[in-house]
Amino acid sequence: MQSRKLSFHPVLRSACAGLWLFGLAAASLSAQTPERGSETESPAGLKNIGQPINTPLDEFSPTVTADGRTMVFNSKKIGERYQSLYITERDEQGRGSPPRPLLGLNSIYIDEAPFITPDGKLLFFASDRDGSKEMQADASGRVRVSFDIYWARRNARGEWSRPLPVPGGVNTPDHERSPGLDLRTGRLFFARWPFGSFEGARIYAAEYTAGRFRNVQALPAAINSGHQEAAFVPALDRANGYYFSSRRPGGPGGWDIYYVSFDGQSYGQPELLGADVNSEANDIYYSVRESVGFLCSDREGVVGRYDIYGIPAQAPPQQTEIVVGVRAAKPGKAIAQTWAKVERDPAAEREYQTNPQGRFQLQVESAANAGDQARLRVNQPVYLPFEEQLDLAAVGRRKPAAN
């Protein structure tokens, strides 16, 4: 049987990733103009958003809607025994409300690590309330309380439903905390670790199908390095990818903020964010809304032990989406469900599978330097092996196709 030839066709689809379009507004979430000294700013420009949100105790896990008007966080106020969920909202004039507890969602136990969806309709959080799955008592009879992930819905009147454990295979007798939902894919991310062993924390993902979160799987080793990874949330200011926190070596402090890309099939290598985000202290729970990045930190200058900060978001590199088509050289038939290998770096080869139209998507930086190349290789039975060099800088300068 004579072997046939393959060809490929790069098509430019879109240019840069969009950014939200107004400046630092974190302080406007406060109910009043903070007193002198209640806001502090680091040399990098990251601003402590001050009182009344930040207090002498802990404010943790800020999560903000896409329009920047609603923030939910957890806090242990003076005189309270446990962490609880709080909400603050600002009106059309930018005036913020004093933080108030989410009474219909909080329990008499710990409620923490909230994540509100960009549309403000769903809230996920972790709790060790009654009804959470627990490990069996230890040999001394000590009860070992476990955290589970709960969710609640918000209706058009702003009322929250009764919180329930997320359905499916997410919750176990281990701890499940730090939830984050990607509405683009329906995947719920969360951290899980055995009772009393936070060093064993790993990030997992579950797919939402038929009303339940199923197919729970740990993320790859490049993300789960074994250094207390947590707070994995969508990077909505970028074309794709996620932010998360890790204590892995190589960062300036304890927990540091990382970004990892995702092309729909595989994750890239985590990238440490710069000094305008990370510090020599602990920095965790980073997300971006309306061009403002929010995180919590115990860096120098905090009002309490952990405070919430806001910072103009780092501008992500401009991205070019290349749609690569794999076809038979003659008669031009699309080759579906075949695997193509793309090598940007000899140590970082990635595989892509073509769709029924014989295509797959490749993301590259629009500002690629002259000489930047990608090697594409396809091996398909019946066809001759195919290999081609793609000039990334030249492709990045092409105008987007009309479609």
XYZ file of C-alpha atoms in Angstrom, residues 4 47 81 94 119 146 148 150 159-160 174 184 187-188 211 225 228 233 237 239 269 293 309 361 384:
25
model
C 0.093 9.243 1.400
C -2.972 48.730 48.329
C -15.225 32.113 67.871
C -19.386 53.579 44.003
C -22.369 36.601 37.490
C -13.836 17.378 58.222
C -16.723 19.832 52.861
C -21.118 23.682 49.979
C -31.837 36.081 48.347
C -29.600 33.072 48.892
C -10.787 14.167 54.013
C -16.564 28.202 30.809
C -15.349 22.259 36.198
C -15.123 22.712 39.959
C -26.658 17.754 37.995
C 4.160 19.943 43.458
C 0.461 23.035 49.806
C -9.451 29.885 40.253
C -8.398 38.611 32.684
C -7.690 34.273 27.282
C 4.125 25.202 33.195
C -6.322 42.063 41.298
C -5.356 44.002 49.152
C -5.906 25.270 18.535
C 4.007 9.428 5.595
